[in-house]
Short mmCIF file of C-alpha atoms and ligand atoms in Angstrom, two decimals:
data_model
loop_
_atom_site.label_atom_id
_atom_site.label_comp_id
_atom_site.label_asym_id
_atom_site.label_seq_id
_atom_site.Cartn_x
_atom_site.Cartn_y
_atom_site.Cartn_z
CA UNK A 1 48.69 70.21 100.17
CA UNK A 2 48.85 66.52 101.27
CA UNK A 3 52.38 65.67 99.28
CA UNK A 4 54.15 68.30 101.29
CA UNK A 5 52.31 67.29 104.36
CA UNK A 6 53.85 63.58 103.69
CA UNK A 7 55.85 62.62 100.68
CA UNK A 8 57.82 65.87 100.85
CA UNK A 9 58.65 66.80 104.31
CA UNK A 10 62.29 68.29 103.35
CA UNK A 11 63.06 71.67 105.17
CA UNK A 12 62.65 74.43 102.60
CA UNK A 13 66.01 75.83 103.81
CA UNK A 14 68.20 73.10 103.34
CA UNK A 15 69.60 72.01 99.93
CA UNK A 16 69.55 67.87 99.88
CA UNK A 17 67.01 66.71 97.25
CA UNK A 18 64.17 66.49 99.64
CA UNK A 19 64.95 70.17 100.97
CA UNK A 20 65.03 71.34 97.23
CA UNK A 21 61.92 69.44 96.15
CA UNK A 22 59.99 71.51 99.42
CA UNK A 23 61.97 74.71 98.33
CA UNK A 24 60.60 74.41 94.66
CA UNK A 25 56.75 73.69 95.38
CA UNK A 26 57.59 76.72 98.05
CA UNK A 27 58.85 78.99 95.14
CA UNK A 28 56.09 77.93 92.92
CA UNK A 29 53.37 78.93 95.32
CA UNK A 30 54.76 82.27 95.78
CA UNK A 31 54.92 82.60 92.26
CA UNK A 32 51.07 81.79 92.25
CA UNK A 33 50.56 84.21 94.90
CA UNK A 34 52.42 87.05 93.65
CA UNK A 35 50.71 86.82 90.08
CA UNK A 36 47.09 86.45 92.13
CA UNK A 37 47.61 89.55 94.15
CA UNK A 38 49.82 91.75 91.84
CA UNK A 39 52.96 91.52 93.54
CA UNK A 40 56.52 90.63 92.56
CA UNK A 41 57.63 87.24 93.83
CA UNK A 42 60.15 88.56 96.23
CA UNK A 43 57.50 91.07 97.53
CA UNK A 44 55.42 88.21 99.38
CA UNK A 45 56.53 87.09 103.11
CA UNK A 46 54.24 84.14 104.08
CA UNK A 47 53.17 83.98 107.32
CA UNK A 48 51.18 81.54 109.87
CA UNK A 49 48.14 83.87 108.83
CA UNK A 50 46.23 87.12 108.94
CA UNK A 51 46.86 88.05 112.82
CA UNK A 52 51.06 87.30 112.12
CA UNK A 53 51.01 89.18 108.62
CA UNK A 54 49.09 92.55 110.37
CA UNK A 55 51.32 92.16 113.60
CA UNK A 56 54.60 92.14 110.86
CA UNK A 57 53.02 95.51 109.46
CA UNK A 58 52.11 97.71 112.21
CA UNK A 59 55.23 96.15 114.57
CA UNK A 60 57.60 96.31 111.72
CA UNK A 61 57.05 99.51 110.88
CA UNK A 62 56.57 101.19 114.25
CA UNK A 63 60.04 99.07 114.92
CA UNK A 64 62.14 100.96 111.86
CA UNK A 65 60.43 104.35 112.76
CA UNK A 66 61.06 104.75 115.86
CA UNK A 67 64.63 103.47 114.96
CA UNK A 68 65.17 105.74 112.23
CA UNK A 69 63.49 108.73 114.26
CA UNK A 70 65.78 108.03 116.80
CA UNK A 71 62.56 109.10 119.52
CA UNK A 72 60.96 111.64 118.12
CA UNK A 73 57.13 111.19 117.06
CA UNK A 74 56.06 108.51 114.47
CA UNK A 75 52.19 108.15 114.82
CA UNK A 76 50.46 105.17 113.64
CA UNK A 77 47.00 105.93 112.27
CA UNK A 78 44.56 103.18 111.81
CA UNK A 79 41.04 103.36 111.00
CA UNK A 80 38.68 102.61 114.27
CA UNK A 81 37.15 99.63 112.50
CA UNK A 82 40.30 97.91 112.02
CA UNK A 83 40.44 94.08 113.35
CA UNK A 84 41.82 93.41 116.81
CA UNK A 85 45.08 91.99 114.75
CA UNK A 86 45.72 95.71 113.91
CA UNK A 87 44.45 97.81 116.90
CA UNK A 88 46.23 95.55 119.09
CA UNK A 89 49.49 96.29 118.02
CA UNK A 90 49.57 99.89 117.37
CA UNK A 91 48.24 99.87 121.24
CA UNK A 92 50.93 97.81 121.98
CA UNK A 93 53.54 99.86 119.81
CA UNK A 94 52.53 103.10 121.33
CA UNK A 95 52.95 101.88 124.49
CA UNK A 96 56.62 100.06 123.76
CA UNK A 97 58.05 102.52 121.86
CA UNK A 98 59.56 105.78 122.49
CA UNK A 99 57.92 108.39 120.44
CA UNK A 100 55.65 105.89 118.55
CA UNK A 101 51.65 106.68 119.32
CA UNK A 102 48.54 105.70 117.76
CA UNK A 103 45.42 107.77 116.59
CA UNK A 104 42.48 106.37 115.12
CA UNK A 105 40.50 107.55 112.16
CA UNK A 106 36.29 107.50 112.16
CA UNK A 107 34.27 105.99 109.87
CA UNK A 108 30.47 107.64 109.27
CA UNK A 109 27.30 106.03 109.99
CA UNK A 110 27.77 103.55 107.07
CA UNK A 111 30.92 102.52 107.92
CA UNK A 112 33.20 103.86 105.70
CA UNK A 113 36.45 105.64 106.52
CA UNK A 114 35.85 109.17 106.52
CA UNK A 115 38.31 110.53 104.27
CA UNK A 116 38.13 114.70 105.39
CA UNK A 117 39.12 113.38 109.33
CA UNK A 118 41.84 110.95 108.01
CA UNK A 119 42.96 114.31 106.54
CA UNK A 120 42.84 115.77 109.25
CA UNK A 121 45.48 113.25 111.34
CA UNK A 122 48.08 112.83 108.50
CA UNK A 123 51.52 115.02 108.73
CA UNK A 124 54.73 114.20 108.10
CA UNK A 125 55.08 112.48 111.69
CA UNK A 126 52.80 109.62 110.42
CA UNK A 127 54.48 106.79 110.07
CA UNK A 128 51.85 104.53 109.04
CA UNK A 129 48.30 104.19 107.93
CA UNK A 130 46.51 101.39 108.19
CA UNK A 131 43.12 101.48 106.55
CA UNK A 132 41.34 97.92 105.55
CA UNK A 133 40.25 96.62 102.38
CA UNK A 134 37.19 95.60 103.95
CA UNK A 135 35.81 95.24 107.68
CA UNK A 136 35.43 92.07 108.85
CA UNK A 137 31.97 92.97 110.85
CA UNK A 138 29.38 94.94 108.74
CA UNK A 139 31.23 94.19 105.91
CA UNK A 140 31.48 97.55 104.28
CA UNK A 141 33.85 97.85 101.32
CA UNK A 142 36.40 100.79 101.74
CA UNK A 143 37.83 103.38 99.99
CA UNK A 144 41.69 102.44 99.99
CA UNK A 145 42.03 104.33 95.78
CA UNK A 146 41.45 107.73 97.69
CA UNK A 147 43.37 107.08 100.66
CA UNK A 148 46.58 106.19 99.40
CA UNK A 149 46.87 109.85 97.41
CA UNK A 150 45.44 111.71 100.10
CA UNK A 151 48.19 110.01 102.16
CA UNK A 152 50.81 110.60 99.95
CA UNK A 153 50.07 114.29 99.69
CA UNK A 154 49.91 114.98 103.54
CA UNK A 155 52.03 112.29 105.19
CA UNK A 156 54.65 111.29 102.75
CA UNK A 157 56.55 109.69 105.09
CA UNK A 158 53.85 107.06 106.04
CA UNK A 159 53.80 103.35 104.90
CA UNK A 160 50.62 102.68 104.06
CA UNK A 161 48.77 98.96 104.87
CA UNK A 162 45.60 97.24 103.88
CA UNK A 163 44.02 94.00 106.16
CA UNK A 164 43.07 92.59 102.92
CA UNK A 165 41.72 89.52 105.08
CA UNK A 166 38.10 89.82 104.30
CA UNK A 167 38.14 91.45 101.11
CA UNK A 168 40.54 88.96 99.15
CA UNK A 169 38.06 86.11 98.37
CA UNK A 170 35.45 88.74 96.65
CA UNK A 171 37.92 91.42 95.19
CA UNK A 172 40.38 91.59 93.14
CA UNK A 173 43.65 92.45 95.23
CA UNK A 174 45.83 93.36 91.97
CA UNK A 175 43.67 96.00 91.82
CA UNK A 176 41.79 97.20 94.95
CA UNK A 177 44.98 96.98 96.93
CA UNK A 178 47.06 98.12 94.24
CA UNK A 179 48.23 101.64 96.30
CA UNK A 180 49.03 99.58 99.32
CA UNK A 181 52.76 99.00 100.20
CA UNK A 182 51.46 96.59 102.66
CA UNK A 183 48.80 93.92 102.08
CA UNK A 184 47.88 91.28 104.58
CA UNK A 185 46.05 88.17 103.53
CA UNK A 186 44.62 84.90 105.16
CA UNK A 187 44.22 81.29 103.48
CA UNK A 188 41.28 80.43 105.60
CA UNK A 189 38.99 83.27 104.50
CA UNK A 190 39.61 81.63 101.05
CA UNK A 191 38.84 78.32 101.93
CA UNK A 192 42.26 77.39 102.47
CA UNK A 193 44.03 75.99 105.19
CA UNK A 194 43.79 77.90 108.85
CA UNK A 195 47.46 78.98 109.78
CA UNK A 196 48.64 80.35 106.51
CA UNK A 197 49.04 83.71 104.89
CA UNK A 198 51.14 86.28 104.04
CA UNK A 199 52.11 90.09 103.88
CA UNK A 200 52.78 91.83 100.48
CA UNK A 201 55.75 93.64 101.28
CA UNK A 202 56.41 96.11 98.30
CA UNK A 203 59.08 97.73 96.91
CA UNK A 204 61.72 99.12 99.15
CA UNK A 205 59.29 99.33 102.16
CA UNK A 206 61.09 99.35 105.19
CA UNK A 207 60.15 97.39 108.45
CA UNK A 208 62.03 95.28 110.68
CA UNK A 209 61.32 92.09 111.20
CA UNK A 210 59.02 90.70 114.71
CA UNK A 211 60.35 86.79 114.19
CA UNK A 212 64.12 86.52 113.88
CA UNK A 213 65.73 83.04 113.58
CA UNK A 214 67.16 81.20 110.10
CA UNK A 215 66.77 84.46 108.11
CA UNK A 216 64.02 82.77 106.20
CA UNK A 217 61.84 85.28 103.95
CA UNK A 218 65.11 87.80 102.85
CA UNK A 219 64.95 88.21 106.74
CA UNK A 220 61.75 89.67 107.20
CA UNK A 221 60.26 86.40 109.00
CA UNK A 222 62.44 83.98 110.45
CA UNK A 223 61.16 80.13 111.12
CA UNK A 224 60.84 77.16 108.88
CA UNK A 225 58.31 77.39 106.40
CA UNK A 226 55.01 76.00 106.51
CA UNK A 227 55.05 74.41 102.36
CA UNK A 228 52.13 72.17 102.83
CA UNK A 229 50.30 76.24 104.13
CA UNK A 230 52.02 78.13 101.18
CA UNK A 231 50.58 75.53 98.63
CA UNK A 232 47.36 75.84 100.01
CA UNK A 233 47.39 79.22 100.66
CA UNK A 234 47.85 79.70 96.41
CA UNK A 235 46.15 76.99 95.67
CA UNK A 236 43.00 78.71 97.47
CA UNK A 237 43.68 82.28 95.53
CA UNK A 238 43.59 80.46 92.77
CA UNK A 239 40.59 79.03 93.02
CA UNK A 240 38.83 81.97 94.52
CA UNK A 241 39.78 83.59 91.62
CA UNK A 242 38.57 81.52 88.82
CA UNK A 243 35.03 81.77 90.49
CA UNK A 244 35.04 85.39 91.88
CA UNK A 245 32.72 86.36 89.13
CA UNK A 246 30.28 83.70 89.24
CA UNK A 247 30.44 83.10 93.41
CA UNK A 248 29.80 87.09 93.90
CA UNK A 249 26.63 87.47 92.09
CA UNK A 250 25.18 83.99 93.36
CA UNK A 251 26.08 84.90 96.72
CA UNK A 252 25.07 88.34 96.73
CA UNK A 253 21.82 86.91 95.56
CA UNK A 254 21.77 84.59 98.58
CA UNK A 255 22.61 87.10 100.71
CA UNK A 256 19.53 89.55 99.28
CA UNK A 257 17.11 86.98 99.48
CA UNK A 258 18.03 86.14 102.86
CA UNK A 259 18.12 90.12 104.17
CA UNK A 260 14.83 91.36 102.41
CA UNK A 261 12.84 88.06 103.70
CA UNK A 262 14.20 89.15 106.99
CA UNK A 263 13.60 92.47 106.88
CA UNK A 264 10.57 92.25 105.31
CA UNK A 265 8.94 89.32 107.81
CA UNK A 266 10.82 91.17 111.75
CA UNK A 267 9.44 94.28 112.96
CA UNK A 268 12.28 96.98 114.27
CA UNK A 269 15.40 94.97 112.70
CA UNK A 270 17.99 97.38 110.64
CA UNK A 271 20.84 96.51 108.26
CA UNK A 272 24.17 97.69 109.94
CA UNK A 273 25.26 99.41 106.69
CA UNK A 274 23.96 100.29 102.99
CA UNK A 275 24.54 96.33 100.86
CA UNK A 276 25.95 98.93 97.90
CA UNK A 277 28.97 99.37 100.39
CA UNK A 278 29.26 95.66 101.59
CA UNK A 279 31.04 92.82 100.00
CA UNK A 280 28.50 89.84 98.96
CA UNK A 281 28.65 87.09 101.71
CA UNK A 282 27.49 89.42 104.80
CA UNK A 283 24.47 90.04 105.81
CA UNK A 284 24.62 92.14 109.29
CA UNK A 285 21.54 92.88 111.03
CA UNK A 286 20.38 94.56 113.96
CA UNK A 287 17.39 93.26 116.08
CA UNK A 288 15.92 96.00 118.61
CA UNK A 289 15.40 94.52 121.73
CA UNK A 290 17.01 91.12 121.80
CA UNK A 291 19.99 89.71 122.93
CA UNK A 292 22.05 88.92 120.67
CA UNK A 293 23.71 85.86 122.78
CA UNK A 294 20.37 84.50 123.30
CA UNK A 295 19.69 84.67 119.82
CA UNK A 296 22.78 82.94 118.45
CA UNK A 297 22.34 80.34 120.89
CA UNK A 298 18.57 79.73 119.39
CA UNK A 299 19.35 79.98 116.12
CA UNK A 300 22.35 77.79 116.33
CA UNK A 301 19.61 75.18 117.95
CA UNK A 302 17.56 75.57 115.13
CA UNK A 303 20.81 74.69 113.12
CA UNK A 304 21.91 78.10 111.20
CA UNK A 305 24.92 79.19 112.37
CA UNK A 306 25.32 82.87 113.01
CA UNK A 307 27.88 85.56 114.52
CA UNK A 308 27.14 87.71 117.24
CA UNK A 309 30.31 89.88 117.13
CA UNK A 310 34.37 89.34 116.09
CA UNK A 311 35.02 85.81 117.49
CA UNK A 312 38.00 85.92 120.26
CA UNK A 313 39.88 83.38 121.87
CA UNK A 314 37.33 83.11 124.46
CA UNK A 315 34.55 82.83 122.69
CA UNK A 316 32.99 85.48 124.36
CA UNK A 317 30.99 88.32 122.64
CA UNK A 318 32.39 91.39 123.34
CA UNK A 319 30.57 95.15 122.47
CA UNK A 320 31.71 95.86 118.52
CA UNK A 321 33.79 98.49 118.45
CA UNK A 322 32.69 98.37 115.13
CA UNK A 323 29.56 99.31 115.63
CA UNK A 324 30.39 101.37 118.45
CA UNK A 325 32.85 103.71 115.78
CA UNK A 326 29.44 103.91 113.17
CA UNK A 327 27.71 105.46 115.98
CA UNK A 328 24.83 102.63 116.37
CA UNK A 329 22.96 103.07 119.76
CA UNK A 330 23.98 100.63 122.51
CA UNK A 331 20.27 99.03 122.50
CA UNK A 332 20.93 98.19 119.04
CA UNK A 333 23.95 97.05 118.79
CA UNK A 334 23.19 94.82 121.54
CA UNK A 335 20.90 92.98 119.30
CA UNK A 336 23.86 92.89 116.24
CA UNK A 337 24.37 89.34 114.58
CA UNK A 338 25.79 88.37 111.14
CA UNK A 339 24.96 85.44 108.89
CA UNK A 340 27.82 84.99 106.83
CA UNK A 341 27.31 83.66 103.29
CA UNK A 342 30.06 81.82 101.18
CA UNK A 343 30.74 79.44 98.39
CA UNK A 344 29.10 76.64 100.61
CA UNK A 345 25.84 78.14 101.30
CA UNK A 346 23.03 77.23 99.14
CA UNK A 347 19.37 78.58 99.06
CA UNK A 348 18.28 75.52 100.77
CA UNK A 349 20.20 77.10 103.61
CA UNK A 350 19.14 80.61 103.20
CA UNK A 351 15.06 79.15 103.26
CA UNK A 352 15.70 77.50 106.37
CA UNK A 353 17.40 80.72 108.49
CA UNK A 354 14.12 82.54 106.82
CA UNK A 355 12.32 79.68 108.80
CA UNK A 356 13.60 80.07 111.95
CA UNK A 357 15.13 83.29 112.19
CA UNK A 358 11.54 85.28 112.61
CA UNK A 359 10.16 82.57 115.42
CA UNK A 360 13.65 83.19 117.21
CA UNK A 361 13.29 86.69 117.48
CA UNK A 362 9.67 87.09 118.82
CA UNK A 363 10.42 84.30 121.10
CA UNK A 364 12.99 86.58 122.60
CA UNK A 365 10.69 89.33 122.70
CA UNK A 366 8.36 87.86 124.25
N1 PLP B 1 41.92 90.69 109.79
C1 PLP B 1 40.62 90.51 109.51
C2 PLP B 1 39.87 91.59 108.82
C3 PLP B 1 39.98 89.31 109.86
O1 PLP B 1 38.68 89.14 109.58
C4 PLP B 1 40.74 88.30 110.51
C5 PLP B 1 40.12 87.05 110.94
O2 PLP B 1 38.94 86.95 111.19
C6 PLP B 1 42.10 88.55 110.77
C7 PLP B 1 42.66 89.74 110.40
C8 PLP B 1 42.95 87.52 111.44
O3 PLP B 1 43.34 86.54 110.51
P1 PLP B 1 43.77 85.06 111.01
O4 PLP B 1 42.50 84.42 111.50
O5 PLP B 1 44.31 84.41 109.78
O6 PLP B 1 44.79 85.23 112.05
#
């Protein structure tokens, strides 16, 4: 990244040699990303990241439904474990738009979508279905090859869109998103830069576009591009991808290590979903009776660094709506936190949250 962040600071747009040096490393990354996520060049919009490239789904369609349905109904349907990114704006759209509304579709106790009440919801009104690769939270792993045809039988006007966010560093997108016509990814889940990603935009899918400006990305996102992002961006696929393999079972094996030793040393603490459903780096568990503030704030004394919910702006924990759609009890949740496991952690690191993490919790119980 650090040429285009220096040496080659031309504007991708403009066509001097310095514009057309930024414009080719530009072209080359989309390339890169294209081939990585099995996508045609011209099907990838970068974006300033995941939040942007989810926004640029649900507002761009809503935008060219309610258009083209000149006010009568286009429902969005997202699943209720969908990131904040997504529920937001199909809120948002519902509320903006004449005829647009927004339905959500329940997952079962393990978290995954639950295929017979998505049925249920899709018509020919839907206009979109948003349904993620995998959740963010518990990390469960979902079922995107049986939505898309069950879509495409019963709402065959719908656009359908994957938050492949979380997902893209342990799965292979060219295949696991392969039904999608809308796939939104994010360089820093990768190890990338924070601030870059982009939305697969396939075929002839139709959405208009939320930033309008220089008519950069074949109009679908105006604003001059971030290269020095792009680069990264690819540069992080890439990587991820040459070590998918390998990183996945040593993480996963991290990640075991670290929830049986847990597990097996707490009284009354419960895994938030089944690991066969959950992608390798999570480990989400639930501690009865503690507060799960309290107990990030120990823990991250004790130097392990853990999650106690979807980080916001304000750094505040907020109840999981996650959790909340899976149908865990309040008093549970309440005690929800997630260790997240990646290509940095090591078992050195895993040992020492073993250390700590059982004196934290009957400290709090206590
Ligand atoms: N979608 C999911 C599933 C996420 O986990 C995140 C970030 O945590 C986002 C979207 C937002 O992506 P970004 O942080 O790049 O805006």
């Amino acid at each position: 990244m650090a040429p285009f962040a220096r040496e080659v600071f031309g504007h991708a747009s403009g066509s001097h040699r310095q514009a057309r040096a930024a414009r080719q490393a530009l072209e080359e990354a989309r390339d890169q990303v294209a081939a990585l996520v099995g996508a045609a060049p011209g099907e990838i919009v970068f974006t300033s990241g995941g939040t942007e490239a989810d926004n640029l789904a649900v507002f761009g369609v809503a935008s060219a439904a309610a258009r083209a349905r000149e006010g009568s109904a286009a429902v969005l349907v997202a699943s209720a474990i969908e990131h904040e990114a997504v529920l937001g704006p199909c809120r948002v759209a519902a509320a903006r738009l004449a005829g647009v509304d927004h339905v959500r579709a329940g997952v079962d106790a393990a978290g995954v979508i639950d295929l017979d009440r998505l049925a249920e919801l899709l018509d020919p009104d839907v206009a979109l279905v948003s349904v993620m690769l995998a959740n963010n939270e518990v990390g469960t792993v979902q079922p995107l090859t049986a939505v898309v045809p069950l879509v495409r039988a019963l709402a065959p006007a719908a656009v359908v869109h994957t938050d492949a966010v979380q997902a893209a560093p342990w799965l292979e997108l060219a295949t696991a998103a392969a039904g999608a016509d809308l796939v939104s990814i994010s360089a820093h889940k990768l190890g990338g830069p924070k601030g870059a990603g982009a939305l697969v935009v396939r075929g002839d899918t139709v959405l208009d576009p939320i930033l309008v400006g220089g008519g950069q990305e074949r109009d679908r996102r105006g604003g001059t591009h971030d290269v020095a992002g792009a680069v990264g961006l690819a540069a992080a696929l890439a990587v991820s991808a040459a070590e998918r393999e390998e990183e996945s079972l040593r993480v996963a094996a991290l990640r075991d290590r670290l929830a049986d030793g847990i597990v097996a040393a707490v009284p009354s603490v419960t895994e938030a979903a089944d690991r066969k459903h959950v992608l390798p780096g999570h480990c989400h568990l639930c501690f009865e009776g503690v507060d799960r503030q309290e107990l990030v704030l120990l823990l991250d004394e004790a130097g392990v660094c853990v999650s106690g919910g979807a980080a916001c702006a304000s750094g505040a924990l907020e109840a999981s709506h996650v959790l909340c759609a899976m149908g865990v009890p309040a008093n549970v949740a309440n005690g929800a936190i997630r260790f997240s496991l990646g290509y940095t952690s090591s078992a050195a690191d895993v040992e020492r949250a073993l250390a700590v993490v059982p004196e934290a919790v009957a400290r709090l119980r206590a």
